[in-house]
JSON list of C-alpha atoms in Angstrom, two decimals:
[
{"chain": "I", "resi": 19, "resn": "LEU", "atom": "CA", "xyz": [-20.36, 3.49, 24.00]},
{"chain": "I", "resi": 20, "resn": "CYS", "atom": "CA", "xyz": [-23.30, 1.27, 24.40]},
{"chain": "I", "resi": 21, "resn": "GLU", "atom": "CA", "xyz": [-22.84, -1.62, 26.89]},
{"chain": "I", "resi": 22, "resn": "ASP", "atom": "CA", "xyz": [-26.55, -3.20, 26.59]},
{"chain": "I", "resi": 23, "resn": "SER", "atom": "CA", "xyz": [-25.98, -6.36, 24.71]},
{"chain": "I", "resi": 24, "resn": "CYS", "atom": "CA", "xyz": [-29.79, -6.48, 23.64]},
{"chain": "I", "resi": 25, "resn": "LEU", "atom": "CA", "xyz": [-29.74, -3.17, 22.41]},
{"chain": "I", "resi": 26, "resn": "VAL", "atom": "CA", "xyz": [-26.62, -3.30, 20.49]},
{"chain": "I", "resi": 27, "resn": "LEU", "atom": "CA", "xyz": [-27.72, -6.76, 19.05]},
{"chain": "I", "resi": 28, "resn": "GLU", "atom": "CA", "xyz": [-30.78, -5.24, 17.74]},
{"chain": "I", "resi": 29, "resn": "ALA", "atom": "CA", "xyz": [-28.90, -2.24, 16.31]},
{"chain": "I", "resi": 30, "resn": "VAL", "atom": "CA", "xyz": [-26.33, -4.24, 14.44]},
{"chain": "I", "resi": 31, "resn": "GLN", "atom": "CA", "xyz": [-29.20, -6.44, 13.03]},
{"chain": "I", "resi": 32, "resn": "GLN", "atom": "CA", "xyz": [-30.45, -3.40, 11.44]},
{"chain": "I", "resi": 33, "resn": "ALA", "atom": "CA", "xyz": [-27.13, -1.77, 10.64]},
{"chain": "I", "resi": 34, "resn": "GLY", "atom": "CA", "xyz": [-23.97, -3.82, 10.85]},
{"chain": "I", "resi": 35, "resn": "LEU", "atom": "CA", "xyz": [-21.74, -0.68, 11.20]},
{"chain": "I", "resi": 36, "resn": "ALA", "atom": "CA", "xyz": [-23.56, 0.22, 14.40]},
{"chain": "I", "resi": 37, "resn": "LEU", "atom": "CA", "xyz": [-21.00, -2.17, 15.98]},
{"chain": "I", "resi": 38, "resn": "GLN", "atom": "CA", "xyz": [-18.86, 0.88, 16.20]},
{"chain": "I", "resi": 39, "resn": "TYR", "atom": "CA", "xyz": [-20.77, 2.30, 18.93]},
{"chain": "I", "resi": 40, "resn": "ALA", "atom": "CA", "xyz": [-20.76, -0.87, 21.00]},
{"chain": "I", "resi": 41, "resn": "ALA", "atom": "CA", "xyz": [-18.57, -1.28, 24.18]},
{"chain": "I", "resi": 42, "resn": "GLU", "atom": "CA", "xyz": [-15.27, -2.87, 23.83]},
{"chain": "I", "resi": 43, "resn": "VAL", "atom": "CA", "xyz": [-16.37, -5.92, 25.56]},
{"chain": "I", "resi": 44, "resn": "LEU", "atom": "CA", "xyz": [-19.30, -6.37, 22.93]},
{"chain": "I", "resi": 45, "resn": "ARG", "atom": "CA", "xyz": [-17.16, -6.08, 20.06]},
{"chain": "I", "resi": 46, "resn": "ALA", "atom": "CA", "xyz": [-15.62, -9.22, 21.26]},
{"chain": "I", "resi": 47, "resn": "ASP", "atom": "CA", "xyz": [-19.11, -11.13, 21.61]},
{"chain": "I", "resi": 48, "resn": "PHE", "atom": "CA", "xyz": [-19.29, -13.63, 18.82]},
{"chain": "I", "resi": 49, "resn": "GLN", "atom": "CA", "xyz": [-23.05, -13.64, 18.36]},
{"chain": "I", "resi": 50, "resn": "ILE", "atom": "CA", "xyz": [-23.23, -9.73, 18.18]},
{"chain": "I", "resi": 51, "resn": "VAL", "atom": "CA", "xyz": [-20.06, -9.33, 15.79]},
{"chain": "I", "resi": 52, "resn": "LEU", "atom": "CA", "xyz": [-21.70, -12.29, 13.65]},
{"chain": "I", "resi": 53, "resn": "ALA", "atom": "CA", "xyz": [-24.95, -10.23, 13.33]},
{"chain": "I", "resi": 54, "resn": "ALA", "atom": "CA", "xyz": [-23.19, -7.31, 12.44]},
{"chain": "I", "resi": 55, "resn": "VAL", "atom": "CA", "xyz": [-20.71, -8.80, 9.74]},
{"chain": "I", "resi": 56, "resn": "SER", "atom": "CA", "xyz": [-23.86, -10.60, 8.33]},
{"chain": "I", "resi": 57, "resn": "MET", "atom": "CA", "xyz": [-25.52, -7.53, 7.76]},
{"chain": "I", "resi": 58, "resn": "ASP", "atom": "CA", "xyz": [-22.50, -5.41, 6.61]},
{"chain": "I", "resi": 59, "resn": "GLY", "atom": "CA", "xyz": [-19.10, -7.36, 6.30]},
{"chain": "I", "resi": 60, "resn": "MET", "atom": "CA", "xyz": [-17.14, -3.93, 6.74]},
{"chain": "I", "resi": 61, "resn": "ALA", "atom": "CA", "xyz": [-18.35, -4.21, 10.34]},
{"chain": "I", "resi": 62, "resn": "LEU", "atom": "CA", "xyz": [-15.42, -6.46, 10.76]},
{"chain": "I", "resi": 63, "resn": "LYS", "atom": "CA", "xyz": [-13.35, -3.37, 11.37]},
{"chain": "I", "resi": 64, "resn": "TYR", "atom": "CA", "xyz": [-14.92, -2.71, 14.58]},
{"chain": "I", "resi": 65, "resn": "ALA", "atom": "CA", "xyz": [-14.53, -6.45, 15.86]},
{"chain": "I", "resi": 66, "resn": "SER", "atom": "CA", "xyz": [-12.12, -7.50, 18.32]},
{"chain": "I", "resi": 67, "resn": "VAL", "atom": "CA", "xyz": [-8.53, -8.65, 17.48]},
{"chain": "I", "resi": 68, "resn": "VAL", "atom": "CA", "xyz": [-9.46, -12.15, 18.41]},
{"chain": "I", "resi": 69, "resn": "LEU", "atom": "CA", "xyz": [-12.57, -12.03, 16.32]},
{"chain": "I", "resi": 70, "resn": "ARG", "atom": "CA", "xyz": [-10.69, -10.85, 13.33]},
{"chain": "I", "resi": 71, "resn": "GLN", "atom": "CA", "xyz": [-8.64, -14.07, 13.65]},
{"chain": "I", "resi": 72, "resn": "ASP", "atom": "CA", "xyz": [-11.53, -16.16, 13.63]},
{"chain": "I", "resi": 73, "resn": "VAL", "atom": "CA", "xyz": [-11.81, -17.92, 9.98]},
{"chain": "I", "resi": 74, "resn": "SER", "atom": "CA", "xyz": [-15.68, -18.63, 10.51]},
{"chain": "I", "resi": 75, "resn": "MET", "atom": "CA", "xyz": [-16.17, -14.93, 11.42]},
{"chain": "I", "resi": 76, "resn": "VAL", "atom": "CA", "xyz": [-13.88, -13.48, 8.52]},
{"chain": "I", "resi": 77, "resn": "ARG", "atom": "CA", "xyz": [-15.47, -15.79, 5.99]},
{"chain": "I", "resi": 78, "resn": "VAL", "atom": "CA", "xyz": [-19.04, -14.45, 6.72]},
{"chain": "I", "resi": 79, "resn": "ALA", "atom": "CA", "xyz": [-17.83, -10.79, 6.48]},
{"chain": "I", "resi": 80, "resn": "VAL", "atom": "CA", "xyz": [-15.96, -11.34, 3.09]},
{"chain": "I", "resi": 81, "resn": "GLU", "atom": "CA", "xyz": [-18.83, -13.37, 1.79]},
{"chain": "I", "resi": 82, "resn": "GLN", "atom": "CA", "xyz": [-20.96, -10.24, 2.57]},
{"chain": "I", "resi": 83, "resn": "ASN", "atom": "CA", "xyz": [-18.31, -7.71, 1.23]},
{"chain": "I", "resi": 84, "resn": "PRO", "atom": "CA", "xyz": [-15.23, -8.87, -0.36]},
{"chain": "I", "resi": 85, "resn": "LEU", "atom": "CA", "xyz": [-13.42, -5.85, 1.02]},
{"chain": "I", "resi": 86, "resn": "ALA", "atom": "CA", "xyz": [-13.70, -6.83, 4.43]},
{"chain": "I", "resi": 87, "resn": "LEU", "atom": "CA", "xyz": [-10.63, -8.70, 3.98]},
{"chain": "I", "resi": 88, "resn": "GLN", "atom": "CA", "xyz": [-8.59, -5.64, 4.70]},
{"chain": "I", "resi": 89, "resn": "PHE", "atom": "CA", "xyz": [-9.55, -5.83, 8.43]},
{"chain": "I", "resi": 90, "resn": "ALA", "atom": "CA", "xyz": [-8.97, -9.52, 8.91]},
{"chain": "I", "resi": 91, "resn": "SER", "atom": "CA", "xyz": [-5.67, -10.56, 10.32]},
{"chain": "I", "resi": 92, "resn": "GLU", "atom": "CA", "xyz": [-2.63, -10.96, 8.47]},
{"chain": "I", "resi": 93, "resn": "GLN", "atom": "CA", "xyz": [-2.66, -14.63, 8.79]},
{"chain": "I", "resi": 94, "resn": "LEU", "atom": "CA", "xyz": [-6.12, -15.02, 7.49]},
{"chain": "I", "resi": 95, "resn": "CYS", "atom": "CA", "xyz": [-5.50, -12.89, 4.36]},
{"chain": "I", "resi": 96, "resn": "ALA", "atom": "CA", "xyz": [-3.39, -15.71, 3.30]},
{"chain": "I", "resi": 97, "resn": "HIS", "atom": "CA", "xyz": [-5.83, -18.31, 4.33]},
{"chain": "I", "resi": 98, "resn": "PRO", "atom": "CA", "xyz": [-7.02, -20.46, 1.29]},
{"chain": "I", "resi": 99, "resn": "ASP", "atom": "CA", "xyz": [-10.71, -20.63, 2.26]},
{"chain": "I", "resi": 100, "resn": "ILE", "atom": "CA", "xyz": [-10.83, -16.95, 3.30]},
{"chain": "I", "resi": 101, "resn": "VAL", "atom": "CA", "xyz": [-9.01, -15.68, -0.04]},
{"chain": "I", "resi": 102, "resn": "ALA", "atom": "CA", "xyz": [-11.32, -17.99, -2.13]},
{"chain": "I", "resi": 103, "resn": "ALA", "atom": "CA", "xyz": [-14.49, -16.74, -0.09]},
{"chain": "I", "resi": 104, "resn": "ALA", "atom": "CA", "xyz": [-13.17, -12.97, -0.83]},
{"chain": "I", "resi": 105, "resn": "MET", "atom": "CA", "xyz": [-12.32, -13.75, -4.51]},
{"chain": "I", "resi": 106, "resn": "ASN", "atom": "CA", "xyz": [-15.67, -15.56, -5.28]},
{"chain": "I", "resi": 107, "resn": "ARG", "atom": "CA", "xyz": [-17.76, -12.31, -5.19]},
{"chain": "I", "resi": 108, "resn": "GLU", "atom": "CA", "xyz": [-16.76, -9.21, -7.01]},
{"chain": "I", "resi": 109, "resn": "ARG", "atom": "CA", "xyz": [-13.76, -11.26, -8.05]},
{"chain": "I", "resi": 110, "resn": "TRP", "atom": "CA", "xyz": [-10.84, -8.66, -8.09]},
{"chain": "I", "resi": 111, "resn": "THR", "atom": "CA", "xyz": [-12.13, -6.15, -5.71]},
{"chain": "I", "resi": 112, "resn": "ALA", "atom": "CA", "xyz": [-10.33, -7.81, -2.79]},
{"chain": "I", "resi": 113, "resn": "PHE", "atom": "CA", "xyz": [-7.05, -8.63, -4.60]},
{"chain": "I", "resi": 114, "resn": "GLN", "atom": "CA", "xyz": [-5.18, -5.90, -2.98]},
{"chain": "I", "resi": 115, "resn": "TYR", "atom": "CA", "xyz": [-5.56, -7.18, 0.41]},
{"chain": "I", "resi": 116, "resn": "VAL", "atom": "CA", "xyz": [-4.55, -10.64, -0.41]},
{"chain": "I", "resi": 117, "resn": "SER", "atom": "CA", "xyz": [-1.30, -11.58, 1.52]},
{"chain": "I", "resi": 118, "resn": "SER", "atom": "CA", "xyz": [1.82, -12.50, -0.61]},
{"chain": "I", "resi": 119, "resn": "ARG", "atom": "CA", "xyz": [2.00, -15.45, 1.72]},
{"chain": "I", "resi": 120, "resn": "TYR", "atom": "CA", "xyz": [-1.15, -17.18, -0.02]},
{"chain": "I", "resi": 121, "resn": "PRO", "atom": "CA", "xyz": [0.00, -20.21, -1.73]},
{"chain": "I", "resi": 122, "resn": "GLY", "atom": "CA", "xyz": [-1.48, -19.60, -4.96]},
{"chain": "I", "resi": 123, "resn": "TYR", "atom": "CA", "xyz": [-0.54, -15.75, -5.00]},
{"chain": "I", "resi": 124, "resn": "GLN", "atom": "CA", "xyz": [1.63, -15.81, -8.07]},
{"chain": "I", "resi": 125, "resn": "ASP", "atom": "CA", "xyz": [-1.00, -17.33, -10.27]},
{"chain": "I", "resi": 126, "resn": "LEU", "atom": "CA", "xyz": [-3.64, -15.10, -8.69]},
{"chain": "I", "resi": 127, "resn": "ALA", "atom": "CA", "xyz": [-1.69, -12.24, -9.40]},
{"chain": "I", "resi": 128, "resn": "LEU", "atom": "CA", "xyz": [-0.96, -13.21, -13.08]},
{"chain": "I", "resi": 129, "resn": "ALA", "atom": "CA", "xyz": [-4.92, -13.68, -13.49]},
{"chain": "I", "resi": 130, "resn": "ALA", "atom": "CA", "xyz": [-5.24, -10.33, -11.82]},
{"chain": "I", "resi": 131, "resn": "VAL", "atom": "CA", "xyz": [-3.13, -8.20, -14.23]},
{"chain": "I", "resi": 132, "resn": "LYS", "atom": "CA", "xyz": [-4.40, -10.15, -17.17]},
{"chain": "I", "resi": 133, "resn": "TYR", "atom": "CA", "xyz": [-7.93, -9.04, -16.16]},
{"chain": "I", "resi": 134, "resn": "ASN", "atom": "CA", "xyz": [-6.94, -5.47, -15.43]},
{"chain": "I", "resi": 135, "resn": "TRP", "atom": "CA", "xyz": [-3.36, -4.38, -15.83]},
{"chain": "I", "resi": 136, "resn": "ASN", "atom": "CA", "xyz": [-4.03, -1.44, -13.23]},
{"chain": "I", "resi": 137, "resn": "LEU", "atom": "CA", "xyz": [-3.97, -4.21, -10.57]},
{"chain": "I", "resi": 138, "resn": "LEU", "atom": "CA", "xyz": [-0.18, -4.54, -11.14]},
{"chain": "I", "resi": 139, "resn": "ALA", "atom": "CA", "xyz": [-0.13, -1.59, -8.70]},
{"chain": "I", "resi": 140, "resn": "HIS", "atom": "CA", "xyz": [-1.51, -3.86, -5.83]},
{"chain": "I", "resi": 141, "resn": "VAL", "atom": "CA", "xyz": [0.96, -6.50, -6.44]},
{"chain": "I", "resi": 142, "resn": "ALA", "atom": "CA", "xyz": [3.10, -7.69, -3.38]},
{"chain": "I", "resi": 143, "resn": "ASP", "atom": "CA", "xyz": [6.50, -5.97, -3.79]},
{"chain": "I", "resi": 144, "resn": "ASP", "atom": "CA", "xyz": [8.18, -9.48, -3.69]},
{"chain": "I", "resi": 145, "resn": "TYR", "atom": "CA", "xyz": [6.67, -10.04, -7.13]},
{"chain": "I", "resi": 146, "resn": "LEU", "atom": "CA", "xyz": [6.77, -6.87, -8.90]},
{"chain": "I", "resi": 147, "resn": "SER", "atom": "CA", "xyz": [10.51, -8.28, -10.50]},
{"chain": "I", "resi": 148, "resn": "ASP", "atom": "CA", "xyz": [8.62, -11.44, -11.87]},
{"chain": "I", "resi": 149, "resn": "ARG", "atom": "CA", "xyz": [9.19, -10.86, -15.81]},
{"chain": "I", "resi": 150, "resn": "THR", "atom": "CA", "xyz": [6.28, -13.16, -16.68]},
{"chain": "I", "resi": 151, "resn": "LEU", "atom": "CA", "xyz": [3.85, -11.14, -14.19]},
{"chain": "I", "resi": 152, "resn": "THR", "atom": "CA", "xyz": [5.07, -7.76, -15.66]},
{"chain": "I", "resi": 153, "resn": "LEU", "atom": "CA", "xyz": [4.74, -8.54, -19.38]},
{"chain": "I", "resi": 154, "resn": "ALA", "atom": "CA", "xyz": [1.40, -9.92, -18.93]},
{"chain": "I", "resi": 155, "resn": "ALA", "atom": "CA", "xyz": [0.32, -6.70, -17.58]},
{"chain": "I", "resi": 156, "resn": "ILE", "atom": "CA", "xyz": [2.20, -4.59, -20.24]},
{"chain": "I", "resi": 157, "resn": "GLN", "atom": "CA", "xyz": [0.68, -6.77, -22.89]},
{"chain": "I", "resi": 158, "resn": "GLU", "atom": "CA", "xyz": [-2.61, -5.29, -21.70]},
{"chain": "I", "resi": 159, "resn": "ASP", "atom": "CA", "xyz": [-1.26, -1.85, -21.68]},
{"chain": "I", "resi": 160, "resn": "GLY", "atom": "CA", "xyz": [2.31, -0.61, -21.88]},
{"chain": "I", "resi": 161, "resn": "LEU", "atom": "CA", "xyz": [1.55, 1.96, -19.18]},
{"chain": "I", "resi": 162, "resn": "ALA", "atom": "CA", "xyz": [1.70, -0.85, -16.60]},
{"chain": "I", "resi": 163, "resn": "LEU", "atom": "CA", "xyz": [5.36, -0.22, -16.77]},
{"chain": "I", "resi": 164, "resn": "GLY", "atom": "CA", "xyz": [4.56, 2.75, -14.51]},
{"chain": "I", "resi": 165, "resn": "PHE", "atom": "CA", "xyz": [3.68, 0.06, -11.75]},
{"chain": "I", "resi": 166, "resn": "ALA", "atom": "CA", "xyz": [6.97, -2.16, -12.51]},
{"chain": "I", "resi": 167, "resn": "SER", "atom": "CA", "xyz": [9.78, -2.41, -10.39]},
{"chain": "I", "resi": 168, "resn": "GLN", "atom": "CA", "xyz": [13.17, -0.66, -11.26]},
{"chain": "I", "resi": 169, "resn": "GLU", "atom": "CA", "xyz": [14.60, -3.66, -12.25]},
{"chain": "I", "resi": 170, "resn": "MET", "atom": "CA", "xyz": [11.76, -4.24, -14.51]},
{"chain": "I", "resi": 171, "resn": "ARG", "atom": "CA", "xyz": [11.90, -0.56, -15.96]},
{"chain": "I", "resi": 172, "resn": "ALA", "atom": "CA", "xyz": [15.56, -1.47, -16.88]},
{"chain": "I", "resi": 173, "resn": "ASP", "atom": "CA", "xyz": [14.83, -4.59, -18.39]},
{"chain": "I", "resi": 174, "resn": "ARG", "atom": "CA", "xyz": [15.35, -4.56, -22.20]},
{"chain": "I", "resi": 175, "resn": "GLU", "atom": "CA", "xyz": [12.52, -7.10, -23.17]},
{"chain": "I", "resi": 176, "resn": "VAL", "atom": "CA", "xyz": [9.98, -5.51, -20.69]},
{"chain": "I", "resi": 177, "resn": "VAL", "atom": "CA", "xyz": [10.79, -2.18, -21.97]},
{"chain": "I", "resi": 178, "resn": "THR", "atom": "CA", "xyz": [10.60, -2.79, -25.58]},
{"chain": "I", "resi": 179, "resn": "ALA", "atom": "CA", "xyz": [7.15, -4.60, -25.15]},
{"chain": "I", "resi": 180, "resn": "ALA", "atom": "CA", "xyz": [5.82, -1.67, -23.07]},
{"chain": "I", "resi": 181, "resn": "VAL", "atom": "CA", "xyz": [6.94, 0.93, -25.49]},
{"chain": "I", "resi": 182, "resn": "LEU", "atom": "CA", "xyz": [5.81, -0.92, -28.73]},
{"chain": "I", "resi": 183, "resn": "ASN", "atom": "CA", "xyz": [2.39, -1.42, -27.08]},
{"chain": "I", "resi": 184, "resn": "GLN", "atom": "CA", "xyz": [2.20, 2.21, -25.70]},
{"chain": "I", "resi": 185, "resn": "VAL", "atom": "CA", "xyz": [4.83, 4.99, -26.69]},
{"chain": "I", "resi": 186, "resn": "CYS", "atom": "CA", "xyz": [3.82, 6.92, -23.54]},
{"chain": "I", "resi": 187, "resn": "ALA", "atom": "CA", "xyz": [5.36, 4.01, -21.40]},
{"chain": "I", "resi": 188, "resn": "MET", "atom": "CA", "xyz": [8.75, 5.85, -22.25]},
{"chain": "I", "resi": 189, "resn": "GLU", "atom": "CA", "xyz": [7.99, 8.07, -19.06]},
{"chain": "I", "resi": 190, "resn": "TYR", "atom": "CA", "xyz": [8.83, 4.96, -17.00]},
{"chain": "I", "resi": 191, "resn": "VAL", "atom": "CA", "xyz": [11.84, 3.72, -18.85]},
{"chain": "I", "resi": 192, "resn": "ALA", "atom": "CA", "xyz": [14.96, 3.80, -16.51]},
{"chain": "I", "resi": 193, "resn": "ASP", "atom": "CA", "xyz": [17.63, 6.33, -17.27]},
{"chain": "I", "resi": 194, "resn": "SER", "atom": "CA", "xyz": [20.22, 3.85, -18.17]},
{"chain": "I", "resi": 195, "resn": "LEU", "atom": "CA", "xyz": [18.18, 2.59, -21.26]},
{"chain": "I", "resi": 196, "resn": "ARG", "atom": "CA", "xyz": [17.08, 5.86, -22.33]},
{"chain": "I", "resi": 197, "resn": "SER", "atom": "CA", "xyz": [20.79, 7.03, -22.51]},
{"chain": "I", "resi": 198, "resn": "ASP", "atom": "CA", "xyz": [21.72, 3.77, -24.26]},
{"chain": "I", "resi": 199, "resn": "ALA", "atom": "CA", "xyz": [21.84, 4.82, -27.91]},
{"chain": "I", "resi": 200, "resn": "ASP", "atom": "CA", "xyz": [22.03, 1.16, -29.04]},
{"chain": "I", "resi": 201, "resn": "PHE", "atom": "CA", "xyz": [19.08, 0.39, -27.35]},
{"chain": "I", "resi": 202, "resn": "MET", "atom": "CA", "xyz": [17.07, 3.18, -28.40]},
{"chain": "I", "resi": 203, "resn": "ALA", "atom": "CA", "xyz": [18.10, 2.74, -31.94]},
{"chain": "I", "resi": 204, "resn": "SER", "atom": "CA", "xyz": [16.90, -0.91, -32.13]},
{"chain": "I", "resi": 205, "resn": "LEU", "atom": "CA", "xyz": [13.80, 0.31, -30.12]},
{"chain": "I", "resi": 206, "resn": "CYS", "atom": "CA", "xyz": [13.00, 2.97, -32.75]},
{"chain": "I", "resi": 207, "resn": "LYS", "atom": "CA", "xyz": [13.50, 0.37, -35.57]},
{"chain": "I", "resi": 208, "resn": "ALA", "atom": "CA", "xyz": [11.33, -2.10, -34.06]},
{"chain": "I", "resi": 209, "resn": "ALA", "atom": "CA", "xyz": [8.62, 0.52, -33.45]},
{"chain": "I", "resi": 210, "resn": "GLY", "atom": "CA", "xyz": [8.45, 1.96, -37.06]},
{"chain": "I", "resi": 211, "resn": "PRO", "atom": "CA", "xyz": [8.98, 5.50, -38.18]},
{"chain": "I", "resi": 212, "resn": "GLN", "atom": "CA", "xyz": [5.59, 6.90, -36.99]},
{"chain": "I", "resi": 213, "resn": "LYS", "atom": "CA", "xyz": [6.28, 5.69, -33.27]},
{"chain": "I", "resi": 214, "resn": "ALA", "atom": "CA", "xyz": [10.00, 6.26, -33.63]},
{"chain": "I", "resi": 215, "resn": "MET", "atom": "CA", "xyz": [9.41, 10.09, -34.06]},
{"chain": "I", "resi": 216, "resn": "HIS", "atom": "CA", "xyz": [7.12, 10.19, -31.08]},
{"chain": "I", "resi": 217, "resn": "ILE", "atom": "CA", "xyz": [10.03, 8.22, -28.98]},
{"chain": "I", "resi": 218, "resn": "GLY", "atom": "CA", "xyz": [12.55, 10.95, -30.07]},
{"chain": "I", "resi": 219, "resn": "GLN", "atom": "CA", "xyz": [10.13, 13.69, -29.00]},
{"chain": "I", "resi": 220, "resn": "LEU", "atom": "CA", "xyz": [9.74, 12.07, -25.60]},
{"chain": "I", "resi": 221, "resn": "LEU", "atom": "CA", "xyz": [13.39, 11.75, -25.27]},
{"chain": "I", "resi": 222, "resn": "CYS", "atom": "CA", "xyz": [13.93, 15.14, -25.84]},
{"chain": "I", "resi": 223, "resn": "MET", "atom": "CA", "xyz": [11.55, 15.94, -23.28]},
{"chain": "I", "resi": 224, "resn": "TYR", "atom": "CA", "xyz": [13.52, 14.02, -20.75]},
{"chain": "I", "resi": 225, "resn": "GLN", "atom": "CA", "xyz": [17.08, 14.79, -21.76]},
{"chain": "I", "resi": 226, "resn": "ASN", "atom": "CA", "xyz": [17.58, 17.67, -18.95]},
{"chain": "I", "resi": 227, "resn": "GLY", "atom": "CA", "xyz": [15.13, 15.99, -16.28]},
{"chain": "I", "resi": 228, "resn": "PRO", "atom": "CA", "xyz": [15.59, 13.44, -13.76]},
{"chain": "I", "resi": 229, "resn": "GLN", "atom": "CA", "xyz": [14.16, 9.77, -14.53]},
{"chain": "I", "resi": 230, "resn": "GLY", "atom": "CA", "xyz": [10.76, 9.60, -12.79]},
{"chain": "I", "resi": 231, "resn": "ARG", "atom": "CA", "xyz": [9.81, 13.37, -13.40]},
{"chain": "I", "resi": 232, "resn": "PRO", "atom": "CA", "xyz": [5.98, 13.31, -14.37]},
{"chain": "I", "resi": 233, "resn": "LEU", "atom": "CA", "xyz": [5.60, 13.69, -18.14]},
{"chain": "I", "resi": 234, "resn": "LEU", "atom": "CA", "xyz": [2.07, 14.40, -17.92]},
{"chain": "I", "resi": 235, "resn": "GLY", "atom": "CA", "xyz": [0.98, 13.87, -14.42]},
{"chain": "I", "resi": 236, "resn": "GLY", "atom": "CA", "xyz": [0.29, 10.44, -14.46]},
{"chain": "I", "resi": 237, "resn": "LEU", "atom": "CA", "xyz": [-0.81, 7.26, -16.21]},
{"chain": "I", "resi": 238, "resn": "ARG", "atom": "CA", "xyz": [-2.24, 8.73, -19.58]},
{"chain": "I", "resi": 239, "resn": "LYS", "atom": "CA", "xyz": [-2.77, 7.56, -23.05]},
{"chain": "I", "resi": 240, "resn": "ASP", "atom": "CA", "xyz": [-2.86, 10.80, -24.50]},
{"chain": "I", "resi": 241, "resn": "CYS", "atom": "CA", "xyz": [0.70, 11.80, -24.57]}
]
């Protein structure tokens, strides 16, 4: 590890990630780390714990690269100014690193899943049983049910919306609903003849298997 501050400063000004080769004491040097994250926000990974808790330092890092948010302290991942800076560029790339303690987390998560339903996979566990949030993702693609909580997979309204949108979402329906004849009958009626036939075929595939057994090896639309 390099202990020459002048040499390290020159190096990080050329390539921010060179900070990883600096001595520990230099990774705590504000000016050196600032130069590093200004060049490459991901250099925040190699900064000292104290500097990863520094608002001004983290702001520079996430403005340079939103994904640097993953290296910020837990507290700063919920800081309004830091989250705003991270989400302002390449808007949704840093969403997965935003803390659920962020004051506007629910609204942010809702906007995220409306933008891309796959982002439901990165929603904090505390919010995965939020019906509004889950339905918003499912309206974009029924396969979002695969990222929903067990509670939502057993929710009649949510499951109906998911399967009507994408029959392959049957893969993620709770056993309690799959084995509920009345519910399945009403679902097939709402789906119409063609989709009802497909639902029936998928049910047959599951009749001897545990809930959650991969149907086709992941989230796919071509089931």
